[in-house]
Coordinates of C-alpha atoms and ligand atoms in Angstrom, one line a residue:
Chain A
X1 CA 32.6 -38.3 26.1
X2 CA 33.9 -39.4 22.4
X3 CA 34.9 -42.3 23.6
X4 CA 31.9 -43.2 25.1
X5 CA 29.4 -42.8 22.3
X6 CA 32.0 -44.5 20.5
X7 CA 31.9 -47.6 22.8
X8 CA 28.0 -47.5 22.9
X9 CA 27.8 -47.5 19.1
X10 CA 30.4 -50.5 18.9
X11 CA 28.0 -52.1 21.8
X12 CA 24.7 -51.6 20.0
X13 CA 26.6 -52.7 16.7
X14 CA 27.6 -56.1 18.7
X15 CA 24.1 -56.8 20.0
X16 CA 22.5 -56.4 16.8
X17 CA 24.8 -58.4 14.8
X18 CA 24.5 -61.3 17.7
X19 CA 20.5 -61.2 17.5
X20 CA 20.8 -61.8 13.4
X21 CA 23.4 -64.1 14.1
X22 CA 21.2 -66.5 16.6
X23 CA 18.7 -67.2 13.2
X24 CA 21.7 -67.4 10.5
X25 CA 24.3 -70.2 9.8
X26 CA 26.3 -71.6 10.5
X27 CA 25.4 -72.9 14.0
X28 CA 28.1 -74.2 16.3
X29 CA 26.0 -77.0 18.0
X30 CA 28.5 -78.2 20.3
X31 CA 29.6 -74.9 21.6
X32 CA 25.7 -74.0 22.5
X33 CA 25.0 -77.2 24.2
X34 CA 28.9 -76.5 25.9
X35 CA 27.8 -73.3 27.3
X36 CA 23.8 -74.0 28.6
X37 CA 25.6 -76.9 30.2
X38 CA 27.7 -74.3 31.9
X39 CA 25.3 -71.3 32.4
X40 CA 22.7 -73.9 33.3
X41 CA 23.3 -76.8 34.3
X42 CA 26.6 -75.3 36.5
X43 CA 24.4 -72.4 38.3
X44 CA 22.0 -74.8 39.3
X45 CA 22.9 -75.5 42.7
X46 CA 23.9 -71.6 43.9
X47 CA 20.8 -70.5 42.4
X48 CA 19.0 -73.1 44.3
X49 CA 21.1 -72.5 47.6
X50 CA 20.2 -68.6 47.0
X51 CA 16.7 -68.9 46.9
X52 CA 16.0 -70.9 49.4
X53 CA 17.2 -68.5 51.9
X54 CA 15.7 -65.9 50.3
X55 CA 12.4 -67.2 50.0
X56 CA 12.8 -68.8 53.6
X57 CA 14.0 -65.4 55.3
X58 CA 11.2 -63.1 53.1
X59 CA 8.3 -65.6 54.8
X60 CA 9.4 -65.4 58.0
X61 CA 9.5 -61.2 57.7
X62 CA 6.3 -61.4 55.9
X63 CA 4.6 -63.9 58.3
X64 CA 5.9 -61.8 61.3
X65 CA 4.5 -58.0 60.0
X66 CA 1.3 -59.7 59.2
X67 CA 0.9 -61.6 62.5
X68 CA 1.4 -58.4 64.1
X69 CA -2.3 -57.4 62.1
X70 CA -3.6 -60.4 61.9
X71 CA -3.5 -61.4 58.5
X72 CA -0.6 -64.0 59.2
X73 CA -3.0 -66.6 56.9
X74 CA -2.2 -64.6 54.1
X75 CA 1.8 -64.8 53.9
X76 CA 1.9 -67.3 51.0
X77 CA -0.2 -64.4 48.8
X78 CA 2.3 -61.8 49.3
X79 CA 5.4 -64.5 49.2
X80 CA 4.4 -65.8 45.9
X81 CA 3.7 -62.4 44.5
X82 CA 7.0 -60.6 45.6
X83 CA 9.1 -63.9 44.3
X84 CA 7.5 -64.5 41.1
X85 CA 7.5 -61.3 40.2
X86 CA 10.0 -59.5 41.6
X87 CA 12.9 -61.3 43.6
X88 CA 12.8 -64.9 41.7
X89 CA 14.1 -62.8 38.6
X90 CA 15.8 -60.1 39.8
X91 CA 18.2 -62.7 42.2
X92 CA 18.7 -65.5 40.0
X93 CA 19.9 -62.8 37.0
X94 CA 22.2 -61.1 40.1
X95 CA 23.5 -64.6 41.1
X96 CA 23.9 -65.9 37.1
X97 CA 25.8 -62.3 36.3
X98 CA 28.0 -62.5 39.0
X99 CA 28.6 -66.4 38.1
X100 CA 28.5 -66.6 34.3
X101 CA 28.6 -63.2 33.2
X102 CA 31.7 -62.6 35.2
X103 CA 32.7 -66.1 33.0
X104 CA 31.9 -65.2 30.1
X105 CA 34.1 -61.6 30.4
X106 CA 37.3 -63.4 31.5
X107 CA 37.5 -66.3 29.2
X108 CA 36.6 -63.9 26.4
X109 CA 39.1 -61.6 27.4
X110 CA 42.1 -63.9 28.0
X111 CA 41.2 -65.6 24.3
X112 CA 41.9 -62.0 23.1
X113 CA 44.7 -61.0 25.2
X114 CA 46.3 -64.8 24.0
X115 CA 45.5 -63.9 20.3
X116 CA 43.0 -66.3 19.7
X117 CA 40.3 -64.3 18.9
X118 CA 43.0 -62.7 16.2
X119 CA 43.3 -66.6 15.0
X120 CA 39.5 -67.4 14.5
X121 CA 39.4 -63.9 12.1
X122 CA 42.8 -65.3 10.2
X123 CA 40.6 -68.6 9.6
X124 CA 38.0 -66.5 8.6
X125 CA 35.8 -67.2 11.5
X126 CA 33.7 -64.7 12.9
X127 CA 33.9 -64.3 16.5
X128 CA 30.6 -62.9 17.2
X129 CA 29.1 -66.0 15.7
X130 CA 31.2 -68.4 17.3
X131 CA 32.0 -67.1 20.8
X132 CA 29.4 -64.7 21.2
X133 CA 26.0 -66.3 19.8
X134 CA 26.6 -69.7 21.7
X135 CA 26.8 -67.8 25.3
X136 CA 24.1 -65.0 23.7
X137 CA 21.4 -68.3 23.4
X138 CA 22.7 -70.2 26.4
X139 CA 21.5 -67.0 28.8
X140 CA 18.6 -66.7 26.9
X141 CA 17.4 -70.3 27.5
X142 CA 19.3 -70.9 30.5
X143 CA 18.4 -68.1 32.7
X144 CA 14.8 -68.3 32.5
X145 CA 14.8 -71.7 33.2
X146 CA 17.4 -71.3 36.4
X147 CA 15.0 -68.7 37.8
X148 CA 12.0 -70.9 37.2
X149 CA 13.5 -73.6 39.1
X150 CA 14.5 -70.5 41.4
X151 CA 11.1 -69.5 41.9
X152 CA 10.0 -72.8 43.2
X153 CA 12.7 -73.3 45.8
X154 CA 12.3 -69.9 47.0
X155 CA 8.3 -70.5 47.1
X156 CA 9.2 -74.3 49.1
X157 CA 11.6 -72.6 51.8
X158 CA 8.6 -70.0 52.8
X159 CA 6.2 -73.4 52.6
X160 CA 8.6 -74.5 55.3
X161 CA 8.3 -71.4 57.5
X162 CA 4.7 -70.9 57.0
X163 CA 4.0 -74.7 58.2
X164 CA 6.8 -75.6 60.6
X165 CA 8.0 -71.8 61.9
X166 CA 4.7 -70.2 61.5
X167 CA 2.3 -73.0 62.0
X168 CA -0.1 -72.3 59.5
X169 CA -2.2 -74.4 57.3
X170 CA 0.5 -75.8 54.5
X171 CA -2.9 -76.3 52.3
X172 CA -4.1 -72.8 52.2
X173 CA -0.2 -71.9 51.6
X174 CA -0.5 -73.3 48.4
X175 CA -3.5 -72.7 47.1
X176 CA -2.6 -68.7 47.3
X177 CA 0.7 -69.6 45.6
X178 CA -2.1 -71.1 42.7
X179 CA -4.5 -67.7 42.7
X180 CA -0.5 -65.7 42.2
X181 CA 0.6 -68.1 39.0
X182 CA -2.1 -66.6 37.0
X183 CA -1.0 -65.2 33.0
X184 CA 0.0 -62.3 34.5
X185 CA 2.2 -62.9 37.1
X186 CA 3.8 -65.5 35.2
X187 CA 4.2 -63.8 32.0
X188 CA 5.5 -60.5 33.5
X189 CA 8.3 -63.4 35.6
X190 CA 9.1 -64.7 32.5
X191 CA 9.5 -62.0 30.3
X192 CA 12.3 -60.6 33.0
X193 CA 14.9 -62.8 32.7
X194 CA 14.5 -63.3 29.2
X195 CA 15.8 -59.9 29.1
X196 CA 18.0 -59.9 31.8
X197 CA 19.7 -62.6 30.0
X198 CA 20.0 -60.6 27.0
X199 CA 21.2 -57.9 29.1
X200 CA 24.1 -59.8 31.0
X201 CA 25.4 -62.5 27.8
X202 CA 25.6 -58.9 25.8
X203 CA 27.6 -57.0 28.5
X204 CA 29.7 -59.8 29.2
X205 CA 30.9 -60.1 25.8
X206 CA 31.1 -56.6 24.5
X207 CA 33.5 -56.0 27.4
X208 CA 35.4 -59.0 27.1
X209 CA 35.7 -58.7 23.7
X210 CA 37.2 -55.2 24.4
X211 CA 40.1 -56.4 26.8
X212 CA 43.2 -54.7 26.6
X213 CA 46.4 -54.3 28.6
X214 CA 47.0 -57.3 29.5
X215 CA 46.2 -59.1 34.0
X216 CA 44.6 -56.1 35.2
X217 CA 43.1 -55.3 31.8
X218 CA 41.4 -58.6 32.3
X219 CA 40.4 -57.1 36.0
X220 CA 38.8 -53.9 34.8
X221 CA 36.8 -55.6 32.2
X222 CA 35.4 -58.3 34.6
X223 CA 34.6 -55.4 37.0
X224 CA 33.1 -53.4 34.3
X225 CA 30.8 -56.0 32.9
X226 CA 29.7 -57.7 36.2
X227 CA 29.3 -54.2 37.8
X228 CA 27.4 -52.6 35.2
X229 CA 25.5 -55.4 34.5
X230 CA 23.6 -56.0 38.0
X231 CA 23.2 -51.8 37.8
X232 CA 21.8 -52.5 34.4
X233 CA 19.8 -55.6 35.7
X234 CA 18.3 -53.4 38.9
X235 CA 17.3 -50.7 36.7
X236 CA 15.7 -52.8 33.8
X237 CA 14.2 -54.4 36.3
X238 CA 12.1 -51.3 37.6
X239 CA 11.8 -50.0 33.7
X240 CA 10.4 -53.6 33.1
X241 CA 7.6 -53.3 36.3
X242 CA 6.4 -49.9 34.5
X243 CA 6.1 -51.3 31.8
X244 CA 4.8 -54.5 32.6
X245 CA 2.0 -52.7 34.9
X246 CA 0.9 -50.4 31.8
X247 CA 0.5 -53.6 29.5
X248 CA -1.0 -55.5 31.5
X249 CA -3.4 -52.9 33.1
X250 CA -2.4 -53.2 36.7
X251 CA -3.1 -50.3 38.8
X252 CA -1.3 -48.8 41.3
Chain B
X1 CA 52.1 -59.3 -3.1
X2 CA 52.0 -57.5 -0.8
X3 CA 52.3 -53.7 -1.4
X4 CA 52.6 -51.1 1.5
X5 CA 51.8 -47.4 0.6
X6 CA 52.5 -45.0 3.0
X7 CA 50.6 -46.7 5.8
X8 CA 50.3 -44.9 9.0
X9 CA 48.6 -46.8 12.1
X10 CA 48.2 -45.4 15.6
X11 CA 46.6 -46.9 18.9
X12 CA 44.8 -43.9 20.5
X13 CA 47.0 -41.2 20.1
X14 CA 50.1 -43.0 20.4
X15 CA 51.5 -43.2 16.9
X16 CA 53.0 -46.6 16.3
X17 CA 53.3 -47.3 12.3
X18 CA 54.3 -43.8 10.7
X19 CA 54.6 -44.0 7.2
X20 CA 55.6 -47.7 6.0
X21 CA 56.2 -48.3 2.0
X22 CA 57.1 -51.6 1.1
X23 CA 56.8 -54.1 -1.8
X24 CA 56.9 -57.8 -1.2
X25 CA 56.2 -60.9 -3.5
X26 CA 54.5 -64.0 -1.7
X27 CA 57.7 -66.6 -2.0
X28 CA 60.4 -64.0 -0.3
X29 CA 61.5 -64.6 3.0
X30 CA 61.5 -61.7 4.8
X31 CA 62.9 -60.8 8.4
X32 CA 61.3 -58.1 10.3
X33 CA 64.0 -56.6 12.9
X34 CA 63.1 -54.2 15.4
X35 CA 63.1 -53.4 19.5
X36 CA 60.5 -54.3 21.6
X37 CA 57.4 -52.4 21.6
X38 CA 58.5 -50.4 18.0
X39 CA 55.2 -51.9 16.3
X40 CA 56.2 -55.7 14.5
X41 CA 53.4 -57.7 15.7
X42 CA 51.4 -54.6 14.6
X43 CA 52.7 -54.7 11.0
X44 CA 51.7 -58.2 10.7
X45 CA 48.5 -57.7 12.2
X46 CA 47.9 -55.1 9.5
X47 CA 48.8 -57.3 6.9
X48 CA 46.1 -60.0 7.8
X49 CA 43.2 -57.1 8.3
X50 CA 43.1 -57.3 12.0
X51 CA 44.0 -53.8 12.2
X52 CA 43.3 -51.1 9.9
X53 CA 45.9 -48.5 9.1
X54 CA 44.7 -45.0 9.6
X55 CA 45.7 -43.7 6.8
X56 CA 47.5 -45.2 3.6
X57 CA 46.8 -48.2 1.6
X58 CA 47.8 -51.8 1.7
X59 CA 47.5 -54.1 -1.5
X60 CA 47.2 -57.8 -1.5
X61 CA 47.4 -59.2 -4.9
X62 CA 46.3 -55.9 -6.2
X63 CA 43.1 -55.2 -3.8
X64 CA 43.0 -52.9 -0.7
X65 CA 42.4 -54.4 2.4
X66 CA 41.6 -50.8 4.0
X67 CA 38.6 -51.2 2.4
X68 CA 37.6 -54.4 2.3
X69 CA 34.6 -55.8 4.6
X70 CA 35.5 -58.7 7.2
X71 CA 33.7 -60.7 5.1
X72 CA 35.8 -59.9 2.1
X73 CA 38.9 -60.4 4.2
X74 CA 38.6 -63.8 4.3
X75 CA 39.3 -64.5 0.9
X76 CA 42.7 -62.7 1.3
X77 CA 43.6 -64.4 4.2
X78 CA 43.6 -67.6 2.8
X79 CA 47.0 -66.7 1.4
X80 CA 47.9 -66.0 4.7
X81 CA 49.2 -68.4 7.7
X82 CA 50.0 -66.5 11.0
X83 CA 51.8 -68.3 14.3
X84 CA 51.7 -65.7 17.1
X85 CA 53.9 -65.0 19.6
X86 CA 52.9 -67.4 22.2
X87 CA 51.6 -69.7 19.8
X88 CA 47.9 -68.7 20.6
X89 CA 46.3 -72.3 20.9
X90 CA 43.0 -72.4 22.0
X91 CA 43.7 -73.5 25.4
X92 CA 39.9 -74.8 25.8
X93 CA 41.0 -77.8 23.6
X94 CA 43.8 -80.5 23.1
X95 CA 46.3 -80.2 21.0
X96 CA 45.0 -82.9 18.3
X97 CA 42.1 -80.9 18.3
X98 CA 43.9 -77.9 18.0
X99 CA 45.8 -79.0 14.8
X100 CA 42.2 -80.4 13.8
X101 CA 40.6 -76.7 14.3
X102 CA 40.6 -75.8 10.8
X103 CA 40.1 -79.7 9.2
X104 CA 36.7 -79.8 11.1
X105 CA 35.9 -76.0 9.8
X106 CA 36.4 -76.1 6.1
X107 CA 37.2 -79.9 4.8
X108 CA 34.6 -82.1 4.9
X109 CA 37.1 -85.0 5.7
X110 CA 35.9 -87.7 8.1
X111 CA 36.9 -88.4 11.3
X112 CA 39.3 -90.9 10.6
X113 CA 41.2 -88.9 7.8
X114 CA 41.6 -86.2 10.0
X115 CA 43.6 -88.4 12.9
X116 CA 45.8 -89.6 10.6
X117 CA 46.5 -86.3 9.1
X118 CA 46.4 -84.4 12.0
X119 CA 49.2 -87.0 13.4
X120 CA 51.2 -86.6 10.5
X121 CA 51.3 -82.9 10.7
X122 CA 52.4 -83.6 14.3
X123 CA 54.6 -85.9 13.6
X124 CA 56.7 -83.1 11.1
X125 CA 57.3 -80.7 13.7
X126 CA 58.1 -83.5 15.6
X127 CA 55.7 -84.2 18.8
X128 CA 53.4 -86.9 18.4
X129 CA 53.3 -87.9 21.7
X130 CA 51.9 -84.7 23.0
X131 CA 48.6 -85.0 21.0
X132 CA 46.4 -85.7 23.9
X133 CA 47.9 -82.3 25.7
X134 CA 46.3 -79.8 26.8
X135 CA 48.2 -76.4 25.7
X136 CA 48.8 -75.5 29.3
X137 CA 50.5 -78.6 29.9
X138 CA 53.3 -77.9 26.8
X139 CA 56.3 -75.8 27.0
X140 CA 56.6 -73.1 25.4
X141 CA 58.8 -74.1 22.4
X142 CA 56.2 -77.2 22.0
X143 CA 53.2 -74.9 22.2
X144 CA 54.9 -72.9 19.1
X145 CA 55.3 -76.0 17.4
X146 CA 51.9 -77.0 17.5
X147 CA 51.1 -73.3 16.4
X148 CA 53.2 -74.2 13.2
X149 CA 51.0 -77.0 12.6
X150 CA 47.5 -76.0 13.4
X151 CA 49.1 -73.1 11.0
X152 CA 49.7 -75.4 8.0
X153 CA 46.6 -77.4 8.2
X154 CA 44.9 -74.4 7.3
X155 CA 44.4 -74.9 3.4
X156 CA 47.9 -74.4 2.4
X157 CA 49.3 -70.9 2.9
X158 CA 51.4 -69.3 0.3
X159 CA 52.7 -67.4 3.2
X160 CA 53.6 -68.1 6.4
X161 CA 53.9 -65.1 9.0
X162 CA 56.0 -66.0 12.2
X163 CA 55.6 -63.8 15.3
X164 CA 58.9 -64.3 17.5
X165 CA 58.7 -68.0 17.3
X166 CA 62.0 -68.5 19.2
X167 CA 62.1 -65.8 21.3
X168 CA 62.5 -67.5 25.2
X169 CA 63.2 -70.4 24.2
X170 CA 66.7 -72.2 24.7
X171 CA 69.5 -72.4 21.7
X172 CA 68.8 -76.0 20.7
X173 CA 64.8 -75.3 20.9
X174 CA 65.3 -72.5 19.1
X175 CA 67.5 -73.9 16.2
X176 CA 64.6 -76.7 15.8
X177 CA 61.9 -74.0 15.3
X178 CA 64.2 -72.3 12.9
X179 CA 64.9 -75.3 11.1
X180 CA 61.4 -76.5 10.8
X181 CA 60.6 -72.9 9.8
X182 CA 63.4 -73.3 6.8
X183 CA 61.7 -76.7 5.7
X184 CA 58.2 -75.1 5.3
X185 CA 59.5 -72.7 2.8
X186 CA 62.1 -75.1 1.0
X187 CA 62.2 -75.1 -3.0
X188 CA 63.5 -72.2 -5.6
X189 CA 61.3 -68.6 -5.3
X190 CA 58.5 -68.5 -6.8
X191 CA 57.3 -71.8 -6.4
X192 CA 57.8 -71.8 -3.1
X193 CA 56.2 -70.9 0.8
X194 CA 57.2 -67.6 1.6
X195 CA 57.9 -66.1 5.0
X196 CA 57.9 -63.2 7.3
X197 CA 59.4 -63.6 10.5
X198 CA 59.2 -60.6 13.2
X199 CA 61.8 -60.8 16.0
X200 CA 64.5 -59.4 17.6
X201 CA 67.0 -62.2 17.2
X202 CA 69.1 -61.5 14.7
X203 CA 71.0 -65.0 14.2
X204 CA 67.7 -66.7 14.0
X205 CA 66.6 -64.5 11.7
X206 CA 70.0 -65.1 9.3
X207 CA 69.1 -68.5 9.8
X208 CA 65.8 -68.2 7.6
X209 CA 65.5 -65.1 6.1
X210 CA 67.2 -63.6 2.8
X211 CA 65.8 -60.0 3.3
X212 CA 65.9 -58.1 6.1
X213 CA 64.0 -54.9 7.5
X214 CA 64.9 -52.9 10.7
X215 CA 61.6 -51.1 12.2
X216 CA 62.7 -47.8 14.0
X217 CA 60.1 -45.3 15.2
X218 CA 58.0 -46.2 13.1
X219 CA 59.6 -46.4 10.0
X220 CA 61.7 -48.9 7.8
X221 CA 64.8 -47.6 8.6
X222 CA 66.8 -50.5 6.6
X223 CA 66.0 -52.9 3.9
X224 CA 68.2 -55.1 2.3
X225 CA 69.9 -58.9 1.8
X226 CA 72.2 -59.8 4.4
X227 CA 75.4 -58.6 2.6
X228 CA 73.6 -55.1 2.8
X229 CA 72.6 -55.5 6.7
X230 CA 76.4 -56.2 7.1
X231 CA 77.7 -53.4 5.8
X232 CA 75.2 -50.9 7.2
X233 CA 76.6 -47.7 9.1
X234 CA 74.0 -46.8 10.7
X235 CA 75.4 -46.8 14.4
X236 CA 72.0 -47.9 15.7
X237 CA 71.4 -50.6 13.9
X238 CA 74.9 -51.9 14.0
X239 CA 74.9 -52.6 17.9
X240 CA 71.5 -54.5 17.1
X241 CA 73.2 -56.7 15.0
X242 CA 76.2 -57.3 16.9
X243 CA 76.0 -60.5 17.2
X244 CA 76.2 -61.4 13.2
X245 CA 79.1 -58.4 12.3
Ligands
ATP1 N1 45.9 -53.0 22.0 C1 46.7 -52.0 22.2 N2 46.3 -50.8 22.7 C2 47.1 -49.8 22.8 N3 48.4 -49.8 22.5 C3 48.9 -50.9 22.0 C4 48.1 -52.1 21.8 N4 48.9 -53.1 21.3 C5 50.1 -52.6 21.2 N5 50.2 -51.3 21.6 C6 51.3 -50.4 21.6 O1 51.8 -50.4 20.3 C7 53.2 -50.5 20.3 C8 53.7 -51.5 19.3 O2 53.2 -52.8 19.8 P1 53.6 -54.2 19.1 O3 52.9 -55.2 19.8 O4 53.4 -54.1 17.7 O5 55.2 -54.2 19.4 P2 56.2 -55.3 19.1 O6 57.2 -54.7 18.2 O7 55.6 -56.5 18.6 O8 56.9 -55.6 20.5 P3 57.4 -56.9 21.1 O9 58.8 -57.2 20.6 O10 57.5 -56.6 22.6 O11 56.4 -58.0 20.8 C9 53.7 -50.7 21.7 O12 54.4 -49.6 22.1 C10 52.4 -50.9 22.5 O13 52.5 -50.0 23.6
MG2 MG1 55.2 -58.4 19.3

């Protein structure tokens, strides 16, 4: 239980001194642009793979329940809602915490299991500004951008059903999708994997950071951190919608 | 200096440092004996302020480190120059840039003066061709050598700390490290590059050291030249040193 409080102190202490350290020097360029590229440009083609199916296999559930009212014209409304808000985010931070998170925990973890970290703080570097910051900003930018891009491919693939499974009109497909992107629905999709990509980059670090005992050390933590970061993500997630709803007066 | 008082340091509940008192001047080279697992990496790591001790104090020049804020440690540091036990290159970089680390951190030299420095520094422990390695690709004994120099192109350490630099490696290896070790701290005390080597292997460390320590349980159970460590009677330590008697 000591232990515990202990380890969410240290984690809190970790996020807040990566937060100040995104707007203070020094900035390690290079390591940033290193990581995005990775986190980003790296995750780009699961993501896309991911949502695809997912937005292809939600039309064709959606398209079939509503057929069965006859409201089938209406699938692209209740696609583009569900994905913007809801599964675009919450899949692409899954997918990127199970690709990058999981990353970032390992190679953290075998830098302080190979003494490295210990070398950066004999240089007098500080690790949270030079390992931690660079992967902190590349989820931050990173994710909401791959779940953007997500978004779309998910909201393509049910174009596909609707037009060639479904045989609807593509047109009136699309012009629902344009009633959902209103501020709302795009601002509440946005704001998600912001903070997912806090929550993961954080996580990831904090237990990586904390490897000990050398192979399966390095197990546990990469467990721990991917494990308790889509629980973390899945929960946030609902928190968020609460929240979300009560700002932006949505009723229920 | 480097002054020890009564320094106790524990991981968990497992007691590992349990009451150290030493005194040591930057230009002495010092050999840190002990078994595996009885805490030597530890006492260097408490020297640099990667650990802090429980209870006790360490001086450096006069100030406590216990106390000191990572920030602060840096300054002390700088006196400081550590090569771990498996050399602990950054294995997402080659070795030029490895050796360039700390050139591209603190100087602001240009690019070119750093190649040629960087290939002379390679060039004294004596493996310039490896330079476009990367650290996975080395053996073990050059991995440590390239430690030695990423080591020294930090600003100039007054004091070198070696973390079994020969241990696993063959003889000839070995004697290599050990002499390069001995080159780095040339020149009459005090003007010159002191040294603390942990390890457990005792001829190396006659090879480079002039004081010796044995860590047992915990404690400094011998200190002394090697004409003292020679005529020791402790029963223990006398099978550890077998090999020299
Ligand atoms: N991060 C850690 N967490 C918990 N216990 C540790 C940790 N690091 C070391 N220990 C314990 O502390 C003791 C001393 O470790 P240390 O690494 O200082 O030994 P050592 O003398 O350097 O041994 P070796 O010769 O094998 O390198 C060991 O018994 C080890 O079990
Ligand atoms: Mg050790």
């Amino acid at each position: 239980m000591r232990d515990l409080l202990l380890g969410l102190q240290e984690f809190y202490l970790l996020c807040i001194r990566a937060t100040v350290g995104i707007c203070r020097r020094p900035f390690y360029l290079r390591e940033t642009i290193d990581q995005m590229d990775y986190a980003g440009a790296g995750s780009l083609f699961i993501v896309a793979l991911v949502s695809l199916f997912i937005g292809m296999a939600l039309s064709l559930q959606v398209a079939a329940e509503l057929s069965t009212l006859g409201l089938k014209m209406y699938t692209g409304r209740v696609v583009g809602m569900a994905i913007i808000r809801e599964l675009g985010p919450v899949a692409t931070a899954l997918v990127f915490a199970g690709r990058v998170g999981s990353g970032m925990t390992s190679e953290l973890g075998s830098m302080v299991l190979g003494h490295q970290v210990d070398v950066l703080r004999v240089f007098g570097l500080d690790p949270v500004k030079r390992l931690v910051v660079p992967r902190l900003l590349s989820a931050l930018v990173m994710l909401p951008v791959l779940t953007i891009v997500g978004d779309l491919i998910a909201i393509m693939g049910g174009y596909y059903i609707v037009v060639a499974v479904s045989h609807q009109s593509g047109s009136f497909y699309w012009s629902q999708i344009k009633d959902m992107l209103d501020f709302k629905n795009v601002f509440s999709g946005t704001v998600k994997p912001f903070i997912f990509g806090y929550i993961i980059a954080c996580i990831s670090c904090f237990m990586g950071l904390k490897t000990t005992g050398g192979a399966r050390g390095l197990r546990r933590a990469t467990t721990t951190a991917v494990v308790l970061s889509m629980v973390m993500i899945i929960v946030t997630d609902f928190l968020l919608t609460r929240i979300l709803f009560y700002l932006l007066g949505m009723r229920v | 200096m480097i002054v020890f008082e009564d320094v106790h340091f524990g991981f968990n509940s497992k007691k590992v440092i349990d009451g150290i008192s030493f005194e040591a001047a930057f230009y002495e080279k010092i050999a840190v004996l002990g078994g595996s697992g009885e805490g030597k990496t530890t006492l260097l790591k408490l020297i640099l302020g990667l650990l802090r001790p429980d209870r006790g104090r360490i001086l450096i020049d006069g100030r406590d480190i216990t106390t000191l804020k990572e920030s602060e440690l840096v300054e002390v540091r700088k006196n400081f120059s550590i090569v771990f036990q498996e050399g602990a290159l950054f294995d997402s970089m080659t070795v030029k840039d490895n050796v360039a680390f700390c050139l591209r951190e603190f100087t602001s030299l240009s690019e070119e003066e750093i190649q040629q420095r960087v290939r002379e520094l390679l060039r004294r422990v004596g493996i310039e061709e490896a330079e476009d390695l990367m650290p996975e690709e080395l053996s073990g004994g050059m991995q440590r050598r390239v430690a030695i120099a990423r080591s020294l192109a930090a600003c100039e350490p007054k004091m070198i700390l070696y973390d079994e630099p020969t241990t696993g490696l063959d003889p000839l290896t070995a004697d290599t490290i050990c002499g390069l070790i001995n080159e780095l701290s040339s020149g009459d005390p005090p003007n010159r590059r002191g040294l603390i080597i942990v390890t457990h292997k005792v001829t190396d460390a006659t090879k480079v050291a002039e004081r010796f320590m044995y860590l047992r349980n915990g404690r400094i159970a011998f200190d002394g030249d090697l004409q003292a460590l020679r005529a020791t009677q402790d029963e223990e330590l006398k099978r550890f040193i077998n090999e020299i008697l």
